[in-house]
Coordinates of C-alpha atoms and ligand atoms in Angstrom, one line a residue:
M1 CA -23.5 -14.8 40.2
E2 CA -26.2 -13.0 38.1
Q3 CA -27.9 -15.0 35.4
I4 CA -28.1 -12.7 32.2
A5 CA -30.5 -15.6 30.3
D6 CA -30.7 -19.1 30.1
G7 CA -26.8 -20.4 30.5
I8 CA -25.2 -16.8 30.5
I9 CA -23.5 -15.7 33.6
Y10 CA -22.2 -12.7 34.5
I11 CA -18.1 -13.0 35.5
G12 CA -16.8 -9.5 35.0
V13 CA -15.1 -7.0 37.8
N14 CA -15.6 -3.6 39.0
D15 CA -12.4 -1.7 39.7
H16 CA -12.4 1.1 41.8
N17 CA -8.8 1.5 42.2
I18 CA -8.7 3.3 39.0
D19 CA -7.3 6.6 38.2
L20 CA -7.6 7.7 34.8
F21 CA -9.4 5.2 32.6
E22 CA -7.6 4.9 29.4
G23 CA -4.9 7.1 31.2
Q24 CA -7.3 10.4 30.8
Y25 CA -10.5 9.8 31.7
I26 CA -11.6 10.4 35.5
V27 CA -14.0 7.9 36.6
P28 CA -15.2 8.9 40.0
N29 CA -17.5 6.2 40.0
G30 CA -15.2 3.7 38.7
M31 CA -15.2 1.0 36.0
A32 CA -16.7 -2.1 35.1
Y33 CA -14.9 -5.0 33.1
N34 CA -17.4 -7.0 32.0
S35 CA -17.1 -10.5 30.8
Y36 CA -19.7 -13.2 30.1
A37 CA -19.6 -17.3 30.7
I38 CA -22.1 -19.0 28.4
V39 CA -23.1 -22.8 29.3
D40 CA -23.8 -24.9 26.9
E41 CA -22.7 -28.4 25.7
K42 CA -19.5 -26.1 25.1
V43 CA -18.5 -23.5 27.4
A44 CA -17.6 -19.9 25.6
I45 CA -15.9 -17.2 28.1
M46 CA -16.9 -13.9 26.5
D47 CA -13.4 -11.5 26.3
S48 CA -11.2 -11.3 29.8
V49 CA -10.6 -8.2 31.7
D50 CA -8.3 -5.6 32.8
A51 CA -4.3 -6.6 34.0
G52 CA -4.9 -6.3 37.6
Y53 CA -8.1 -8.2 37.8
G54 CA -7.5 -11.5 36.7
D55 CA -7.5 -13.3 39.6
E56 CA -10.8 -12.1 40.7
W57 CA -11.9 -12.9 37.0
F58 CA -10.4 -16.6 37.2
A59 CA -12.4 -16.9 40.8
N60 CA -15.8 -15.9 38.9
I61 CA -14.9 -18.2 36.0
D62 CA -14.7 -21.4 38.5
A63 CA -17.6 -20.2 40.4
A64 CA -19.9 -20.0 37.0
L65 CA -18.4 -23.2 35.9
E66 CA -18.6 -25.2 38.8
G67 CA -15.9 -27.6 38.1
R68 CA -16.0 -27.5 34.0
A69 CA -13.4 -25.7 32.3
P70 CA -14.5 -23.4 29.1
D71 CA -13.9 -24.3 25.6
Y72 CA -13.5 -21.2 24.3
L73 CA -12.4 -17.7 24.9
I74 CA -14.0 -15.6 22.4
V75 CA -12.1 -12.1 22.2
Q76 CA -14.3 -9.4 20.8
H77 CA -11.9 -6.6 21.7
M78 CA -8.3 -6.7 22.0
E79 CA -7.3 -3.6 24.4
P80 CA -5.8 -4.3 27.3
D81 CA -8.6 -3.2 29.4
H82 CA -10.6 -6.4 28.5
G83 CA -7.4 -8.3 26.1
A84 CA -4.4 -8.5 29.0
N85 CA -5.5 -11.8 30.5
V86 CA -6.1 -14.1 27.0
A87 CA -2.5 -15.5 27.8
A88 CA -2.8 -16.0 31.6
F89 CA -6.1 -17.3 30.3
M90 CA -4.9 -20.6 27.9
E91 CA -2.1 -21.1 30.5
R92 CA -4.5 -21.9 32.5
Y93 CA -6.7 -23.8 30.7
P94 CA -4.7 -25.6 28.3
S95 CA -7.7 -27.5 26.3
A96 CA -9.4 -24.0 25.7
Q97 CA -9.5 -22.1 22.2
V98 CA -9.4 -18.4 21.4
V99 CA -11.6 -17.4 18.8
A100 CA -11.3 -13.8 17.5
S101 CA -10.3 -12.2 14.2
M102 CA -7.6 -12.4 12.3
G103 CA -6.7 -8.7 13.7
A104 CA -6.9 -9.5 17.1
F105 CA -4.8 -12.5 16.5
N106 CA -2.0 -9.9 15.3
M107 CA -2.6 -7.6 18.5
M108 CA -2.1 -10.8 20.2
Q109 CA 1.0 -11.4 18.7
N110 CA 2.0 -7.9 19.3
Y111 CA 1.2 -8.3 23.4
F112 CA 2.2 -11.8 23.8
G113 CA 4.5 -12.6 21.1
T114 CA 2.1 -15.4 19.9
K115 CA -0.8 -16.1 18.1
F116 CA -1.9 -19.1 19.8
E117 CA -1.0 -21.5 16.6
G118 CA -3.1 -24.7 16.8
R119 CA -5.7 -23.1 19.4
S120 CA -7.2 -20.8 17.8
V121 CA -10.2 -20.1 15.5
V122 CA -10.3 -17.4 13.1
V123 CA -13.9 -15.6 12.6
K124 CA -15.2 -13.2 10.5
E125 CA -18.2 -11.2 9.6
G126 CA -21.6 -14.1 9.5
S127 CA -19.0 -16.7 10.8
T128 CA -20.6 -19.3 13.4
L129 CA -19.4 -21.3 17.1
E130 CA -21.6 -24.4 17.6
L131 CA -22.0 -24.6 21.5
G132 CA -24.4 -27.2 21.1
G133 CA -27.7 -25.5 22.3
R134 CA -27.1 -22.7 20.9
E135 CA -25.1 -21.0 18.0
L136 CA -22.9 -18.1 18.1
T137 CA -22.9 -15.8 15.1
F138 CA -20.6 -13.0 14.5
V139 CA -20.8 -9.0 13.3
A140 CA -17.2 -7.8 12.1
A141 CA -18.0 -4.3 13.9
P142 CA -14.3 -2.4 12.4
N143 CA -13.1 0.5 13.9
V144 CA -15.9 0.5 16.7
H145 CA -13.5 1.6 18.1
W146 CA -10.7 -0.5 17.2
P147 CA -10.0 -2.3 14.0
E148 CA -10.2 -5.9 15.4
V149 CA -13.4 -5.7 16.9
I150 CA -16.4 -8.2 16.2
F151 CA -19.7 -8.6 18.2
T152 CA -21.1 -11.9 18.7
Y153 CA -24.8 -12.4 18.4
D154 CA -26.7 -15.3 20.5
A155 CA -30.2 -15.8 18.4
R156 CA -31.7 -18.6 20.7
D157 CA -31.6 -16.0 23.5
K158 CA -31.7 -12.9 21.3
V159 CA -28.6 -11.4 23.3
L160 CA -26.0 -9.3 21.4
F161 CA -22.6 -8.8 22.9
S162 CA -21.7 -5.5 22.0
A163 CA -18.0 -5.2 22.9
D164 CA -17.6 -1.7 24.0
A165 CA -20.3 -0.2 22.0
F166 CA -23.3 0.8 24.4
G167 CA -20.7 0.5 27.2
K168 CA -20.2 3.6 29.9
F169 CA -17.9 4.7 32.8
G170 CA -18.3 3.6 36.2
A171 CA -18.4 0.2 38.3
L172 CA -21.6 -1.8 38.2
D173 CA -22.4 -1.6 42.0
V174 CA -22.6 2.4 41.8
E175 CA -26.3 3.4 40.8
E176 CA -26.2 6.7 38.6
D177 CA -27.7 7.4 35.2
W178 CA -26.7 6.0 32.2
D179 CA -27.2 8.7 29.5
C180 CA -24.4 11.1 31.1
E181 CA -21.9 9.0 31.5
A182 CA -22.5 6.5 28.4
R183 CA -22.4 9.8 26.3
R184 CA -19.3 11.1 27.9
Y185 CA -18.0 7.8 27.1
Y186 CA -19.0 7.0 23.8
F187 CA -17.9 10.8 22.6
G188 CA -14.6 10.2 24.4
I189 CA -13.7 7.0 23.2
V190 CA -15.7 6.4 20.3
G191 CA -16.9 9.8 19.1
K192 CA -14.7 9.9 15.8
F193 CA -16.0 6.7 14.4
G194 CA -19.6 7.7 14.0
P195 CA -19.2 6.3 10.1
A196 CA -18.2 2.9 11.8
V197 CA -21.0 2.6 14.6
Q198 CA -23.6 3.6 11.7
K199 CA -22.9 0.7 9.6
V200 CA -23.1 -1.6 12.9
L201 CA -26.5 -0.4 14.0
A202 CA -27.9 -0.6 10.5
K203 CA -26.9 -4.8 10.6
A204 CA -28.0 -4.7 14.4
A205 CA -31.4 -3.1 13.2
G206 CA -31.6 -6.5 11.1
L207 CA -31.0 -8.5 14.4
D208 CA -34.1 -9.5 17.1
I209 CA -32.7 -8.1 20.2
E210 CA -33.9 -8.7 23.5
V211 CA -30.3 -8.0 25.9
I212 CA -27.5 -6.2 25.2
C213 CA -24.5 -7.2 26.8
P214 CA -21.6 -4.5 26.8
L215 CA -17.8 -4.9 27.7
H216 CA -18.7 -1.7 30.3
G217 CA -21.8 -0.5 31.8
P218 CA -25.0 -2.7 32.9
V219 CA -26.5 -5.2 30.9
L220 CA -29.2 -3.5 28.9
S221 CA -32.6 -5.5 28.6
E222 CA -35.4 -3.1 29.0
N223 CA -36.0 0.4 27.0
L224 CA -33.8 -0.9 24.3
G225 CA -35.1 1.4 21.8
H226 CA -33.8 4.2 24.0
Y227 CA -30.3 3.1 23.7
L228 CA -30.2 2.4 20.6
Q229 CA -31.8 5.8 19.4
Q230 CA -29.0 7.8 21.8
Y231 CA -26.4 5.5 19.8
Q232 CA -28.4 6.8 16.4
T233 CA -28.1 10.1 17.3
W234 CA -24.5 10.1 18.3
S235 CA -22.7 8.4 15.8
S236 CA -24.9 10.6 13.2
Y237 CA -23.7 13.7 15.2
G238 CA -27.1 14.7 15.4
V239 CA -28.5 17.3 18.0
E240 CA -29.8 15.4 20.7
T241 CA -30.8 18.4 23.3
P242 CA -31.4 21.9 21.6
G243 CA -29.3 24.7 23.6
V244 CA -26.3 26.6 23.7
V245 CA -22.9 25.4 25.6
I246 CA -20.5 28.3 26.5
A247 CA -17.1 26.6 27.4
Y248 CA -14.7 29.1 28.1
S249 CA -11.3 30.0 29.7
S250 CA -10.8 33.4 32.3
V251 CA -7.7 34.7 33.6
Y252 CA -8.7 37.2 36.0
G253 CA -12.4 37.1 36.0
H254 CA -13.4 39.5 33.1
T255 CA -13.9 36.7 30.5
K256 CA -15.8 34.7 33.1
E257 CA -18.4 38.0 33.9
A258 CA -18.6 38.2 29.9
V259 CA -19.7 34.5 29.8
E260 CA -22.4 35.2 32.6
L261 CA -23.7 37.9 31.0
L262 CA -24.1 36.0 27.8
E263 CA -25.8 33.1 29.4
A264 CA -28.5 35.5 31.1
K265 CA -28.9 37.0 27.7
L266 CA -29.4 34.0 26.5
K267 CA -31.9 32.6 28.9
E268 CA -34.0 35.9 29.1
K269 CA -34.3 35.6 25.1
G270 CA -35.7 32.2 25.5
C271 CA -32.9 30.1 24.9
P272 CA -34.1 26.8 26.0
R273 CA -30.9 25.5 27.9
V274 CA -27.9 27.0 28.4
V275 CA -24.7 25.1 29.5
V276 CA -21.2 26.9 30.9
T277 CA -18.2 25.3 31.5
D278 CA -14.7 26.4 32.7
L279 CA -12.3 24.4 30.5
A280 CA -9.4 25.1 32.9
R281 CA -11.4 23.7 36.1
D282 CA -14.4 21.0 34.8
D283 CA -13.6 17.8 33.3
Q284 CA -12.7 18.5 29.6
A285 CA -14.0 14.8 28.8
E286 CA -17.9 16.1 30.0
A287 CA -17.3 19.5 28.0
V288 CA -16.9 17.7 24.8
E289 CA -20.3 15.4 25.9
D290 CA -21.7 18.4 26.2
A291 CA -20.2 20.4 22.6
F292 CA -21.7 17.1 20.9
R293 CA -25.3 16.8 23.0
H294 CA -26.2 20.4 22.1
G295 CA -26.3 22.3 18.5
H296 CA -24.5 25.3 19.4
L297 CA -21.5 26.4 21.1
V298 CA -19.8 29.7 22.3
L299 CA -16.2 29.7 22.8
A300 CA -14.9 32.1 25.2
T301 CA -11.1 32.7 25.4
T302 CA -8.5 35.2 26.4
T303 CA -5.2 36.2 23.8
Y304 CA -2.4 34.5 24.9
C305 CA 1.2 34.6 23.7
G306 CA -0.4 35.8 20.8
G307 CA -2.5 32.5 20.4
I308 CA -5.7 30.9 22.8
F309 CA -5.0 30.1 26.1
P310 CA -4.0 26.7 26.7
A311 CA -7.6 25.2 28.1
M312 CA -9.4 26.1 25.0
D313 CA -6.7 25.3 22.8
Q314 CA -6.6 21.9 24.2
F315 CA -10.5 21.7 24.1
I316 CA -10.4 22.7 20.9
H317 CA -8.2 19.7 19.8
H318 CA -10.0 17.5 21.7
L319 CA -13.4 18.8 19.4
I320 CA -11.0 18.6 16.2
D321 CA -9.6 15.1 17.0
H322 CA -13.4 13.6 17.7
A323 CA -14.6 14.7 14.5
F324 CA -17.0 17.6 16.0
Q325 CA -19.0 19.1 13.2
K326 CA -22.5 20.2 11.9
R327 CA -23.0 22.7 14.8
T328 CA -23.3 26.5 15.2
V329 CA -20.3 28.3 16.6
A330 CA -19.7 31.7 17.7
F331 CA -17.0 33.1 19.5
V332 CA -16.0 35.5 22.8
E333 CA -12.1 36.8 22.7
N334 CA -10.5 39.0 25.8
G335 CA -7.2 40.4 24.7
T336 CA -6.2 43.4 26.6
W337 CA -4.0 45.2 23.6
M338 CA -4.1 43.1 20.5
P339 CA -7.3 40.2 20.8
A340 CA -5.9 37.7 18.6
A341 CA -8.3 34.6 19.7
T342 CA -11.1 34.6 17.8
K343 CA -9.0 34.6 14.7
K344 CA -6.8 31.4 15.9
M345 CA -9.8 29.6 17.0
R346 CA -11.7 30.1 13.8
A347 CA -9.0 29.3 12.0
L348 CA -8.6 25.8 13.9
M349 CA -12.7 25.1 13.8
E350 CA -12.9 25.4 10.0
E351 CA -10.9 22.3 10.1
C352 CA -14.4 20.9 11.3
P353 CA -16.9 19.9 8.7
D354 CA -20.2 21.6 8.2
I355 CA -20.1 24.3 11.0
T356 CA -21.7 27.4 10.8
F357 CA -20.4 30.5 12.2
A358 CA -22.4 33.1 14.3
E359 CA -22.4 36.3 12.2
K360 CA -21.9 38.1 15.5
S361 CA -18.5 37.9 18.0
V362 CA -17.5 39.8 20.9
T363 CA -14.7 41.3 21.6
V364 CA -13.5 42.5 25.1
K365 CA -10.7 44.6 25.6
G366 CA -9.5 43.5 29.3
A367 CA -12.8 44.5 31.3
L368 CA -16.6 44.6 29.6
S369 CA -17.3 48.4 28.1
D370 CA -20.4 49.3 26.7
E371 CA -19.3 48.3 23.6
S372 CA -18.4 44.5 24.4
R373 CA -21.9 44.4 26.4
A374 CA -23.5 45.4 23.5
Q375 CA -21.4 43.1 21.3
I376 CA -22.7 40.1 23.7
D377 CA -26.5 41.4 23.5
A378 CA -26.6 41.1 19.6
L379 CA -24.6 37.8 19.5
A380 CA -27.1 36.6 22.3
E381 CA -29.9 38.2 19.9
E382 CA -28.6 36.1 16.9
L383 CA -28.4 33.1 18.9
A384 CA -31.5 33.0 20.7
A385 CA -33.4 33.3 17.6
Q386 CA -32.0 30.0 16.5
F387 CA -34.7 28.3 18.8
Ligands
FE2_1 FE1 -11.9 0.0 23.8
FE2_2 FE1 -13.2 -1.0 26.6

């Protein structure tokens, strides 16, 4: 069992059976549901794991505790990927108490039909829990990304248990880049709640932290400044990487051709980075991540049923749902007889705050023409000039 710090043991599980995380995100490298045992004069277990992994988790607890029984189950987050085994834990360890926020106890009522009256310790911002050699302090983190969430800080070991914050997709027995899968996770799952993340980052800035223990992804113990800076940028909707994302859908390949020409022109004119994504075929969560990562977004699609092609319509709604903002947006539309996609896309994108719309736009009427090629050149000129 991996020792995180003196008396803090990793007892989480890897899930390689999952098809879609939270019912919508592909996770090619699986998922980890992290849990930790803090073994002191009292023993606290940090969160449970997803429903299918209770037996493995209990085996990990038994191995970590070597015959001792846990005194507390600290529930930082009640979403079922962590909260599913709370009731089973309470049944297995009859002398244990649950430690959680009032909001989490209300959710236990909803999931398990009980708030574990007589065995519950309600905590809130600033509450502490004495374990003997160390005292845990709770930090309220409402809406990161559910309302009941609390973080837990162990001042003796300088460890912050950060619930879903600083988590990523991917099981822990697979090596992969942290930034890409943490960013896709962040914008998909937490992205809408930037102001709430900002509040908790401000609280974390006042703590001396050497190790971050999230509920997904690796324990972070080196280069913490990098992860904190990424969260700072992401939660303030700042631009992480200068560049243009071209998100498109194409029916017969003509819109794709327009996109490829725009990509070539942008590169030719010195745009530092161009990312192209096919919304009907590529992972839209990756496209959402790319849109938030970069400062400029081009939406290119066909007119369809007098509106927007479905893949693009879905993508724009993802952007709106996740509080997309503070970006420059341009449009490319295709329509053989009555192009209408740009008007509709713009009307939707106007729901997003602080969007600057490019002056130039492109209309393709079926296939590329001299006129639409010239429009593409002009749009590339306008966007490239902004770098
Ligand atoms: Fe969650
Ligand atoms: Fe989670």
